[in-house]
Coordinates of C-alpha atoms in Angstrom, one line a residue:
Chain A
X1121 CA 110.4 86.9 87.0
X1122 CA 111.3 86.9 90.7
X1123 CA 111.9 83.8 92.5
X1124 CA 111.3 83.7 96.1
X1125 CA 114.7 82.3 97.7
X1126 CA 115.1 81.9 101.4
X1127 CA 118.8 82.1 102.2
X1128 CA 120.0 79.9 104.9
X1129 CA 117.2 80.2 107.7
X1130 CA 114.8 82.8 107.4
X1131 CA 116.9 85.3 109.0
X1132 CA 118.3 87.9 106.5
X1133 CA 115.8 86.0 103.6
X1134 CA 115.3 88.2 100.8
X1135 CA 113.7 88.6 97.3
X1136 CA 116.6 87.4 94.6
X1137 CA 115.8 87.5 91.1
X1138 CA 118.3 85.1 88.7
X1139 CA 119.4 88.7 86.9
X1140 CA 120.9 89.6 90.6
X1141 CA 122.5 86.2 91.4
X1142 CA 124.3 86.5 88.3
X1143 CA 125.6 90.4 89.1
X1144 CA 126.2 89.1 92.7
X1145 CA 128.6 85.9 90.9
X1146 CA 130.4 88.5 89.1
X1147 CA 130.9 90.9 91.6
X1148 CA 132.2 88.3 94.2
X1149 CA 134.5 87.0 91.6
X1150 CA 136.5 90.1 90.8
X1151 CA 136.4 90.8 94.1
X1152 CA 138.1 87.3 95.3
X1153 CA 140.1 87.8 92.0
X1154 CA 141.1 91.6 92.8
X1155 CA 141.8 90.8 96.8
X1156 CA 144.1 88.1 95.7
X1157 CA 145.9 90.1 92.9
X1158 CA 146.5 92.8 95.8
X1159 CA 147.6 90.4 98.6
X1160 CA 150.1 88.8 95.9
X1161 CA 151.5 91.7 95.5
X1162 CA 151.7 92.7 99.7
X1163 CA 153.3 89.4 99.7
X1164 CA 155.5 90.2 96.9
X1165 CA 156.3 93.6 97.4
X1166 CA 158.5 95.3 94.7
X1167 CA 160.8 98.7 95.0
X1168 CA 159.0 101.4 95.5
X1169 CA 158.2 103.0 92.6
X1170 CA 159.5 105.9 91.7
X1171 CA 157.4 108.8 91.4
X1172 CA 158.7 110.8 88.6
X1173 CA 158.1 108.3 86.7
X1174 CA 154.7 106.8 87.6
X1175 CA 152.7 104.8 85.6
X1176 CA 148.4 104.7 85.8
X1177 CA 148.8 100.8 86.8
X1178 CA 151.2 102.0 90.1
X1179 CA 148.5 104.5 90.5
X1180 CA 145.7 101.9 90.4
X1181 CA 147.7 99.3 92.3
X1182 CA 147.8 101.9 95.3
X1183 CA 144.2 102.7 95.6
X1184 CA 143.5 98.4 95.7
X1185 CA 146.7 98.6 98.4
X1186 CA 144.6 101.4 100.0
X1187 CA 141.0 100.1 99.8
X1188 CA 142.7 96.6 100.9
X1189 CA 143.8 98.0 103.9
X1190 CA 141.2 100.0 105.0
X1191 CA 139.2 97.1 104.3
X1192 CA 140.7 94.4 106.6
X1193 CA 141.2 97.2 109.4
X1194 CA 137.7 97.8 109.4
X1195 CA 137.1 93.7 109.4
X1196 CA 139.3 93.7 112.3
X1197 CA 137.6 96.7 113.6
X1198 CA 134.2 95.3 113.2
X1199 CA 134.8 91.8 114.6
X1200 CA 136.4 92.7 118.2
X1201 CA 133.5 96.1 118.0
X1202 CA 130.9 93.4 118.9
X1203 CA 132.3 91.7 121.8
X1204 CA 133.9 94.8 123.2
X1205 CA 130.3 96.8 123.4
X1206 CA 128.8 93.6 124.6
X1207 CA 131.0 93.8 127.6
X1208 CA 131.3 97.2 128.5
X1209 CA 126.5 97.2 128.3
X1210 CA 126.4 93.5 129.8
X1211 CA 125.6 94.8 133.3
X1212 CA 125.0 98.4 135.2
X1213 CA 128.3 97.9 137.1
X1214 CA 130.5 96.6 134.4
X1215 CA 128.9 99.8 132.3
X1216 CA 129.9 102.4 135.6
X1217 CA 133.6 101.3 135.2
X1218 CA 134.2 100.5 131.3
X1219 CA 132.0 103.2 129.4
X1220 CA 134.6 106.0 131.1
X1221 CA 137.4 103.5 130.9
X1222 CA 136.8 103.5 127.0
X1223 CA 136.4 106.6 126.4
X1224 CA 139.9 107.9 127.9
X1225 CA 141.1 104.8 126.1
X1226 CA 139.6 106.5 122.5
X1227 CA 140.1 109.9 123.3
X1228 CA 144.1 109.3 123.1
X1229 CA 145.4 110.4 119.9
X1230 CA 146.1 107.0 117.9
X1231 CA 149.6 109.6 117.0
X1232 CA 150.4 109.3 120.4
X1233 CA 150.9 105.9 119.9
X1234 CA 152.4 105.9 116.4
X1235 CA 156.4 106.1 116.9
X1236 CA 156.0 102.9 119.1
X1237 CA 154.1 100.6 117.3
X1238 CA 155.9 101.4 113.9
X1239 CA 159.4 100.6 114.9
X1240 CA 157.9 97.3 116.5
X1241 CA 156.2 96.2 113.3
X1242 CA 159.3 97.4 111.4
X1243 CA 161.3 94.8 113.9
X1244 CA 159.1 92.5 112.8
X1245 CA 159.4 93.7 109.5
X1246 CA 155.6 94.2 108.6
X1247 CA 154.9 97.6 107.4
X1248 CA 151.7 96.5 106.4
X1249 CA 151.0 95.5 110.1
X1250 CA 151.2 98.6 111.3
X1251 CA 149.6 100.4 108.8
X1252 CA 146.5 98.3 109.4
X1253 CA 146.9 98.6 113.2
X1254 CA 146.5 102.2 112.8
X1255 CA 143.7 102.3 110.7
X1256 CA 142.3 99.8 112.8
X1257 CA 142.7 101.9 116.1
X1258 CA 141.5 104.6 114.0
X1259 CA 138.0 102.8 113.1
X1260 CA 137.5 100.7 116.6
X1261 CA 135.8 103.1 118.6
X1262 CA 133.6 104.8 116.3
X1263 CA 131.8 101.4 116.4
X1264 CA 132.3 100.1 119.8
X1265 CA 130.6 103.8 120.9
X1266 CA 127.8 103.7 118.0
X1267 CA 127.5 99.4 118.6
X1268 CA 126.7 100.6 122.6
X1269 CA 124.4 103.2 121.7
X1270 CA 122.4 100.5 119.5
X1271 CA 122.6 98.1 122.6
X1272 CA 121.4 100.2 124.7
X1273 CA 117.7 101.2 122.5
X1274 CA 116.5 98.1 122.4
X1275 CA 113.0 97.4 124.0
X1276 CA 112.8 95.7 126.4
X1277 CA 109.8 93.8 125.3
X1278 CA 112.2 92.5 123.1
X1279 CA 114.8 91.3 125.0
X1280 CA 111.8 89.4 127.5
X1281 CA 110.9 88.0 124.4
X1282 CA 113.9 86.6 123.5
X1283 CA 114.4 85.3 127.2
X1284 CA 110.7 83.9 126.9
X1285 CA 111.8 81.7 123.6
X1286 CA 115.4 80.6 125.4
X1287 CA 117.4 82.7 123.3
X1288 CA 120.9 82.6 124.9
X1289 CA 124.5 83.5 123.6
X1290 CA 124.8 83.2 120.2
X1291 CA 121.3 82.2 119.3
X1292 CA 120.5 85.7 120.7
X1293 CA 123.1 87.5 119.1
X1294 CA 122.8 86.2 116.0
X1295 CA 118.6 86.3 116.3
X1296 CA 117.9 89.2 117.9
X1297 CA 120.7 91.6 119.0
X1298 CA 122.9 92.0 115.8
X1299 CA 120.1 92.9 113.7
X1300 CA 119.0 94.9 116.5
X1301 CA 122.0 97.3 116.4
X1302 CA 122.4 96.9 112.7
X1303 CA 121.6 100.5 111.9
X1304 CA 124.2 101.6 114.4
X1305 CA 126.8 99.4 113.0
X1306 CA 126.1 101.1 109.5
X1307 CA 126.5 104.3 111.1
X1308 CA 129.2 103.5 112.7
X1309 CA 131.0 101.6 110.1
X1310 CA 130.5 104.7 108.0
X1311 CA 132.1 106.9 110.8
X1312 CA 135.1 104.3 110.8
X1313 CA 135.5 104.5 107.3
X1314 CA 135.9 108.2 107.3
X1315 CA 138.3 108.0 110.6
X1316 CA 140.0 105.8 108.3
X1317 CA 140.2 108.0 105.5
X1318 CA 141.0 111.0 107.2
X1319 CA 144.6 109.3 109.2
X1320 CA 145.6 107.7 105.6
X1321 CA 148.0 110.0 104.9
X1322 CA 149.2 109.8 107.9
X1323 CA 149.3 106.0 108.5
X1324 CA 150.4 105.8 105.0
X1325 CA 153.7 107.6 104.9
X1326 CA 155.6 105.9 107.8
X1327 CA 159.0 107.1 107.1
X1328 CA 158.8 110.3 108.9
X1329 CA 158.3 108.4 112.0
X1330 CA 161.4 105.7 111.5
X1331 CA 164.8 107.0 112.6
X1332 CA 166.6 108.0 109.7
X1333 CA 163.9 106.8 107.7
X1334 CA 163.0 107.4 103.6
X1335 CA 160.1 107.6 101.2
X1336 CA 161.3 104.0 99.9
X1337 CA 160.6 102.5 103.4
X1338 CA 156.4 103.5 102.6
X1339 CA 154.3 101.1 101.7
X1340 CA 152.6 101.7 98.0
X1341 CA 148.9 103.2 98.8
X1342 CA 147.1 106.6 97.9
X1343 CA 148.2 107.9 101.3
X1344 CA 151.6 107.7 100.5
X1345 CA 151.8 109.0 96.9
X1346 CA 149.9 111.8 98.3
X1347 CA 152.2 112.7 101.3
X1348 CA 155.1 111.7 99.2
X1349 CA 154.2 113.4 96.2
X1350 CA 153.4 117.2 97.9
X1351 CA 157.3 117.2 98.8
X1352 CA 158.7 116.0 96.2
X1353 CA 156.7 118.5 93.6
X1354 CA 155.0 116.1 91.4
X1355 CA 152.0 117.9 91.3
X1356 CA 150.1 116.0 88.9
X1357 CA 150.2 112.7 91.1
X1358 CA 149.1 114.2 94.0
X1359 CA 146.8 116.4 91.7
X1360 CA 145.9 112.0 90.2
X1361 CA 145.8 110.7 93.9
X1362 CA 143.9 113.2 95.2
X1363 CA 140.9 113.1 92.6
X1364 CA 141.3 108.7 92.9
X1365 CA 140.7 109.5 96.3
X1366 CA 137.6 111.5 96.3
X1367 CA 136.0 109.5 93.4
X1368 CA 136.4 106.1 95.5
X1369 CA 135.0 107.8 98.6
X1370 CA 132.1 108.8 96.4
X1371 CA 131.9 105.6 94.8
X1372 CA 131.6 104.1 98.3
X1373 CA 129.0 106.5 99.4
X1374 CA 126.5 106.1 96.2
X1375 CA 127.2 101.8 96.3
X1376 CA 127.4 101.0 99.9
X1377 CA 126.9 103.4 102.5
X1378 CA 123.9 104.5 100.7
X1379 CA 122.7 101.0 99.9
X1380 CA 123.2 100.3 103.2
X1381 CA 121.5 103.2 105.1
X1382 CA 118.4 102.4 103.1
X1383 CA 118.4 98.9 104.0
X1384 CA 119.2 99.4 107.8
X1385 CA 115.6 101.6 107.6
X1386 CA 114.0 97.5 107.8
X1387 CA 115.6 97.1 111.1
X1388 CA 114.9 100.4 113.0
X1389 CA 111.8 100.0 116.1
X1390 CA 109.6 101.7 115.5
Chain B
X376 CA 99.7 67.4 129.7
X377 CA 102.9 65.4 131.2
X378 CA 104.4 66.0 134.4
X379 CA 108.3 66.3 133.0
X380 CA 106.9 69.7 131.2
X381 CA 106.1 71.4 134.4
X382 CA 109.0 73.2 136.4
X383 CA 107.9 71.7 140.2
X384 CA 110.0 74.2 142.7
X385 CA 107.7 73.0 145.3
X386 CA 106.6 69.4 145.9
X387 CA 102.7 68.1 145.7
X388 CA 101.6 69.5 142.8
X389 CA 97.8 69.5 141.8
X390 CA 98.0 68.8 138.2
X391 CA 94.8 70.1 137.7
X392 CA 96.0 73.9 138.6
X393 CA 98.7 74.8 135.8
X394 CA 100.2 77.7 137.9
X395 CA 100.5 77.9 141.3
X396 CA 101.4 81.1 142.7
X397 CA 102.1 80.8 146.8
X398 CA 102.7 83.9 149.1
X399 CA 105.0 85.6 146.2
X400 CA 106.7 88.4 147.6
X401 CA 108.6 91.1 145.2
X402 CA 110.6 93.7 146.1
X403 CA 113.0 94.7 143.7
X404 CA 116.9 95.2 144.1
X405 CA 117.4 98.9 145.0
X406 CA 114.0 99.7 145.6
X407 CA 112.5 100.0 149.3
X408 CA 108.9 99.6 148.3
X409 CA 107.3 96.3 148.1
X410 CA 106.1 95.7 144.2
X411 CA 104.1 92.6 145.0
X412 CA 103.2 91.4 148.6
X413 CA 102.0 88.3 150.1
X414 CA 100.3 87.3 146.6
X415 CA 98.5 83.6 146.5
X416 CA 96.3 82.3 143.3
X417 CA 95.9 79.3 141.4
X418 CA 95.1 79.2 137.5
X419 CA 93.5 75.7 136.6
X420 CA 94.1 73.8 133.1
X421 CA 92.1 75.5 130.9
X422 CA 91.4 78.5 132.8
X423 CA 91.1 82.3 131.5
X424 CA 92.3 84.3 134.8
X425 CA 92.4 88.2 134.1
X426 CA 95.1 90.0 137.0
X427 CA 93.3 94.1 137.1
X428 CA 94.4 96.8 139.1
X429 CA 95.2 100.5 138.6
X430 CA 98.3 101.3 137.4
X431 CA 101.4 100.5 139.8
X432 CA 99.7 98.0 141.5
X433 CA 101.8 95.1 140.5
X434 CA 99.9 93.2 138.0
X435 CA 102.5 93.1 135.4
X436 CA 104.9 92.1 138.0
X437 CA 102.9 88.9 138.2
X438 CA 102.9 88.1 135.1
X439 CA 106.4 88.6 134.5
X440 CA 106.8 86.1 137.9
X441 CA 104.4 83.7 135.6
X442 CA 106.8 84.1 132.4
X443 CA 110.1 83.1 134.7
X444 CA 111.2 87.2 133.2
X445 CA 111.2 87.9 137.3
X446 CA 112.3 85.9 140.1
X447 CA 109.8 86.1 143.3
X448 CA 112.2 87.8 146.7
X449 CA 110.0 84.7 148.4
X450 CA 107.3 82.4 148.2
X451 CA 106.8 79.7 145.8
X452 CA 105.9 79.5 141.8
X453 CA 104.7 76.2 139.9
X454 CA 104.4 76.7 136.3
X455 CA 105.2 74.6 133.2
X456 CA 108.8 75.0 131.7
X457 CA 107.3 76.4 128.5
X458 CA 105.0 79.7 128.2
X459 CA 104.0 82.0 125.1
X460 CA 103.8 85.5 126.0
X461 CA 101.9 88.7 124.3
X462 CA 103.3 92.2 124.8
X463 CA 102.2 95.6 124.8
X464 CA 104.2 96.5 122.0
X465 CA 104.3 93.4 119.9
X466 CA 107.5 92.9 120.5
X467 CA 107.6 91.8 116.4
X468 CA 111.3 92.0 115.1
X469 CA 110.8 94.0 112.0
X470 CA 113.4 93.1 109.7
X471 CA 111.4 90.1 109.6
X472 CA 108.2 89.3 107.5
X473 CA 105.2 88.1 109.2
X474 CA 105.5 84.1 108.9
X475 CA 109.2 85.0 109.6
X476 CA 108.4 86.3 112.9
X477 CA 106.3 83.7 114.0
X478 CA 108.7 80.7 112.4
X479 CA 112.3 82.0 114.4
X480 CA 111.6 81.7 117.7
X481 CA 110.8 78.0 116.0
X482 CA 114.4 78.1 114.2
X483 CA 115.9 78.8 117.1
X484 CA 114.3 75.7 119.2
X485 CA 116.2 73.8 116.5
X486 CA 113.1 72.5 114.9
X487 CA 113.0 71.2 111.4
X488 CA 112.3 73.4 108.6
X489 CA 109.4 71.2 107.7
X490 CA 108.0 71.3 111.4
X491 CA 108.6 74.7 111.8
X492 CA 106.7 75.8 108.7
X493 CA 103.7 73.1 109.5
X494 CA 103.3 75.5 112.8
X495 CA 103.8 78.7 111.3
X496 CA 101.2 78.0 108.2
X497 CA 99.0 76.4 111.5
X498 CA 98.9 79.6 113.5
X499 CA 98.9 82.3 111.0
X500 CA 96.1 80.7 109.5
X501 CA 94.3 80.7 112.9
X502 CA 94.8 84.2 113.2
X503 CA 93.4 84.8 109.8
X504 CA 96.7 86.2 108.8
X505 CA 97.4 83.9 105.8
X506 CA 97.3 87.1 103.3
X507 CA 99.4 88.9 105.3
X508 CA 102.9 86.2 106.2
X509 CA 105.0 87.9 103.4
X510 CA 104.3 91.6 104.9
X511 CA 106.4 93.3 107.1
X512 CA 105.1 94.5 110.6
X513 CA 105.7 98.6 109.8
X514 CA 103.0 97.4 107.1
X515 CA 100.2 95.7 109.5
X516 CA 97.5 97.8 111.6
X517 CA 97.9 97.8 115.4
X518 CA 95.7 94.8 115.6
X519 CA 97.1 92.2 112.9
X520 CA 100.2 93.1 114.9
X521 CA 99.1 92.2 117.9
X522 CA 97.6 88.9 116.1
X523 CA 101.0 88.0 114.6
X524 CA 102.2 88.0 118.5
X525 CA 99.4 85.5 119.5
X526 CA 100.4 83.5 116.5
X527 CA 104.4 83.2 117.7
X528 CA 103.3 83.0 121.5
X529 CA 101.2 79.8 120.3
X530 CA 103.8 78.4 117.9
X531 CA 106.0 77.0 120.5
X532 CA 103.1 75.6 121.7
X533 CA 103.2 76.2 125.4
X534 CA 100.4 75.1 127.5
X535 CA 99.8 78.8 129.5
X536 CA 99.5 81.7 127.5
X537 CA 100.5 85.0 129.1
X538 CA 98.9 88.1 127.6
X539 CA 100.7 92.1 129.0
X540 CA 97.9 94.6 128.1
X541 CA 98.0 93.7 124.7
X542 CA 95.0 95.7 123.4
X543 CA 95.8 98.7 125.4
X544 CA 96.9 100.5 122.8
X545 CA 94.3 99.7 120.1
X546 CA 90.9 101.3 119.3
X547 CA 87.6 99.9 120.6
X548 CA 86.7 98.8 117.2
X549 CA 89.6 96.7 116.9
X550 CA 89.8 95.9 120.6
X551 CA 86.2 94.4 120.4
X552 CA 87.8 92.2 116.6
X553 CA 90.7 91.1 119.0
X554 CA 88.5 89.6 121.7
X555 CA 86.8 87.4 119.7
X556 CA 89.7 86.5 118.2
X557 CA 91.0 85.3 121.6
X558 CA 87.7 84.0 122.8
X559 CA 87.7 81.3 119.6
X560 CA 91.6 80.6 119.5
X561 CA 91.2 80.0 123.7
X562 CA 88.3 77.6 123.2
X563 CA 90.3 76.1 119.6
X564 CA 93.1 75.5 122.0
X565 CA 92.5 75.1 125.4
X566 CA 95.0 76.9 126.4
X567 CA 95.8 78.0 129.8
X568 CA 95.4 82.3 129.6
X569 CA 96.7 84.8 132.2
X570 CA 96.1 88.5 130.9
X571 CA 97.1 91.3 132.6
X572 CA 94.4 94.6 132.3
X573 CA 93.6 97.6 133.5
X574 CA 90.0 97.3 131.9
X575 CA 87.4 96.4 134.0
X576 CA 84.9 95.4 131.2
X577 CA 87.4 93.6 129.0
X578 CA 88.2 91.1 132.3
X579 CA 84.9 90.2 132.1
X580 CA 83.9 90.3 128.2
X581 CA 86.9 87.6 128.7
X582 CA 87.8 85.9 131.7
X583 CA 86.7 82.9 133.7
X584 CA 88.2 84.6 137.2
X585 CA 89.2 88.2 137.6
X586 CA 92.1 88.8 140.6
X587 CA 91.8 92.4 141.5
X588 CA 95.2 93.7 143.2
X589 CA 95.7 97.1 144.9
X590 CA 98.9 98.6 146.0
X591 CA 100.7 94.8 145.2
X592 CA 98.4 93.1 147.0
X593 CA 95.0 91.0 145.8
X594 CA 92.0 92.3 146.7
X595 CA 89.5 89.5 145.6
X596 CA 89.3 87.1 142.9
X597 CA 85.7 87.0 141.2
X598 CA 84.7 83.9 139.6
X599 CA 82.5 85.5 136.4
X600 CA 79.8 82.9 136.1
X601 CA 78.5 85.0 132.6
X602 CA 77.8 82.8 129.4
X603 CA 79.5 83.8 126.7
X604 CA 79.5 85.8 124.4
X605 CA 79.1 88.3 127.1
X606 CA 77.3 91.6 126.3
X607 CA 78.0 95.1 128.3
X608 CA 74.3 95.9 128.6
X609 CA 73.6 93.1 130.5
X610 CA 72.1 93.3 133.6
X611 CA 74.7 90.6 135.2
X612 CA 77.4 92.2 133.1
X613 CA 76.8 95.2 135.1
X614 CA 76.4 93.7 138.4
X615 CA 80.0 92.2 138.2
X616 CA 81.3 96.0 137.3
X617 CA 79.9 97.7 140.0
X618 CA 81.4 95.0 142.5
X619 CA 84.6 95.0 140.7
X620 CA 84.6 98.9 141.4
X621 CA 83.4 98.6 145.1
X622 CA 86.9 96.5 145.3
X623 CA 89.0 98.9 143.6
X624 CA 87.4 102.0 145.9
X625 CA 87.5 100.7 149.0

């Protein structure tokens, strides 16, 4: 039978049965378990492997390295999205000069870019970093643009209520405006995601971009075994990468985005 | 009700008038016309004051003054630090559940979970919502939407209630339910009411004082000396109409 749980305050409460705490336990738990098998292993990084002789455990250690990345780029990508479209809507004038300011900004190619960042990280010697700024650049300003669009639909009865009950800074943030724009950051996040799919390959096989640079110098990740994989011939591993790449983007469609759409329906004005 | 509630911009207040509004000017930034001009009432404890005009006329301006949403360009406002205000629209957050949207504005005072569920249960019970606090507001008619807004605006338990056409958009059916749902919680409470109209006969089915107001400016105010419950057909009723429309003609 359900039980009515309020978590935290009665912001984002919702029906729980025991049955869903239970999947929820699980599903956090190889999740922590899986993030820290994958971050062990960024930490720990071994030869590259080699790709005639690949094994289905390098294949599945590159899709976590993949979805790991992707996934902290867009966590990055979300976080400094809020503040960002907060600035540029918090007043007419600040909106003249910073909505065209952002959009030159995001209509650079991230490419453009590319050379330069990765031979910094490289000086630094973290591949990884610049792999994830990439992505990240990549996914930033589908969300800052989709974040402003939500900011700027909210009624305004709304907002003079929240001014009426002293709802200031975060109160008002957390009470009224994020849920506000919530269906635009799902919109958004699932624009991001597909940014980020779509410059994996690129962001993926760095060595093309490092003087003198080889195949061993990529990190691990579906990007790179597809890239890396197309010139060297092994057809069946791009042919294997490529169809672990469209079943996880489906995957994420049918359990997330689609959850997620649904759910953002609640929060819409009417 | 105690003096350190009240915001005193001007000194001398009569604490018997709850809202002092004194020569408020309102013109606002970018605009050459004046929205409000040279506006003075004064709303008494207890009071049900009714602002009417025709559209454009700067009634809502008022009220917005009243609810601190608007700054006056001059002049002077008394009212207490702490009002509940009804909208148009509802202004309901609907990711929220009934009793939810009445309990955060509660939540976010910082008020125990205890107290703040005491008052919700309180004032969604006075609005005989009680059946309705685990619904969501795309699942309520216009008018038990409008009756979860009275029930937050009286949550916080302000001492002037501030209503912005809120039955505007209803039928007459349910606009008749809704006044005599405001008539008892007004006399349960004792609140202070300023409502903002652009019906004649619903300022005086309600109020104790109609201001009429013109091109930003006030006309008249009209103490309605009806008893309640106040009937259309009545002679009186009628009277007041007709010198209400004079007003707004001439």
């Amino acid at each position: 039978m359900a039980i009515r749980h309020y978590h935290h305050h009665y912001h984002f409460s919702y029906l729980t049965s025991k049955k869903r705490h239970f999947t929820s336990l699980i599903v956090v738990i190889s999740a922590i378990t899986l993030i820290l098998i994958v971050l062990f292993k960024f930490l720990n990084p071994q030869s590259q492997v080699d790709l005639k002789d690949l094994s289905y455990q390098d294949i599945l250690l590159a899709s976590f390295n993949t979805l790991f990345r992707l996934f902290v780029s867009y966590v990055f990508a979300l976080v400094l999205s809020i503040p960002i479209a907060l600035f540029i809507t918090k007043s007419p004038k600040t909106e003249r000069i910073m909505l065209p300011v952002s959009d030159i900004i995001q209509s650079i190619p991230i490419l453009a870019f590319f050379p330069v960042i990765v031979l910094a990280f490289i000086k630094l010697h973290a591949i990884e970093g610049a792999v994830i700024f990439i992505l990240f650049m990549a996914m930033l300003w589908n969300l800052v643009f989709s974040m402003i669009g939500g900011l700027k639909t909210i009624p305004e009865d709304i907002l003079s209520a929240a001014k009426i009950f002293g709802l200031k800074g975060f109160k008002k943030l957390w009470y009224i405006t994020i849920p506000s724009i919530f269906p635009y950051i799902i919109t958004g996040s699932l624009l991001a995601w597909a940014q980020g799919w779509s410059i994996l390959i690129v962001a993926e096989a760095l060595h093309s971009y490092i003087p003198n640079g080889s195949m061993s110098q990529d990190p691990l990740g579906l990007g790179s075994l597809l890239v890396n994989s197309f010139y060297g011939g092994q057809n069946s591993v791009f042919l294997a990468s490529l169809a672990i790449m469209v079943v996880l983007i489906t995957l994420i469609n049918f359990f997330v985005w689609q959850k997620l759409l649904h759910l953002a329906e609640r929060y819409k004005f009417d | 009700m105690s003096g350190k509630n009240y915001c005193i911009w001007r000194k001398g207040i009569n604490l018997t008038d709850v809202i002092i509004l004194k020569n408020i000017n309102k013109v606002y930034p970018g605009s050459k016309e004046t929205a409000v001009s040279d506006f003075s009432v004064e709303v008494k404890d207890g009071e049900f004051l009714c602002l009417i005009g025709p559209s454009g006329c700067g009634k809502s301006t008022v009220l917005k003054m009243i609810a601190g949403l608007e700054k006056p360009t001059n002049g002077s406002i008394e009212k207490p630090l702490s009002v509940g205000m009804v909208f148009q629209s509802g202004a309901l957050l609907p990711w929220l559940t009934v009793e939810e949207n009445v309990a955060f504005p509660l939540y976010a005072k910082g008020l125990s979970k205890e107290k703040a569920e005491d008052l919700t249960n309180k004032y969604v019970q006075m609005v005989n919502l009680g059946e309705y606090k685990l619904k969501y507001p795309r699942e309520l008619s216009g008018g038990q939407k409008q009756r979860v807004g009275i029930a937050r605006a009286l949550a916080v338990e302000p001492p002037v209630l501030l209503l912005d056409e809120p039955f505007s958009a209803l039928d007459p059916i349910t606009t008749d339910e809704m006044h005599s749902y405001l008539l008892k919680i007004w006399k349960e409470t004792g609140k202070t009411i300023v409502m903002v109209s652009h019906s004649m006969e619903e300022a005086i089915i309600l109020a104790d004082k109609i201001a009429i107001m013109k091109e930003g400016k006030l006309k008249k105010i009209i103490d309605v000396e009806l008893k309640r419950p106040r009937q259309e057909e009545e002679k009186n009723f009628i009277t007041f109409l007709e010198e209400i429309k004079l007003e707004l003609n001439s």
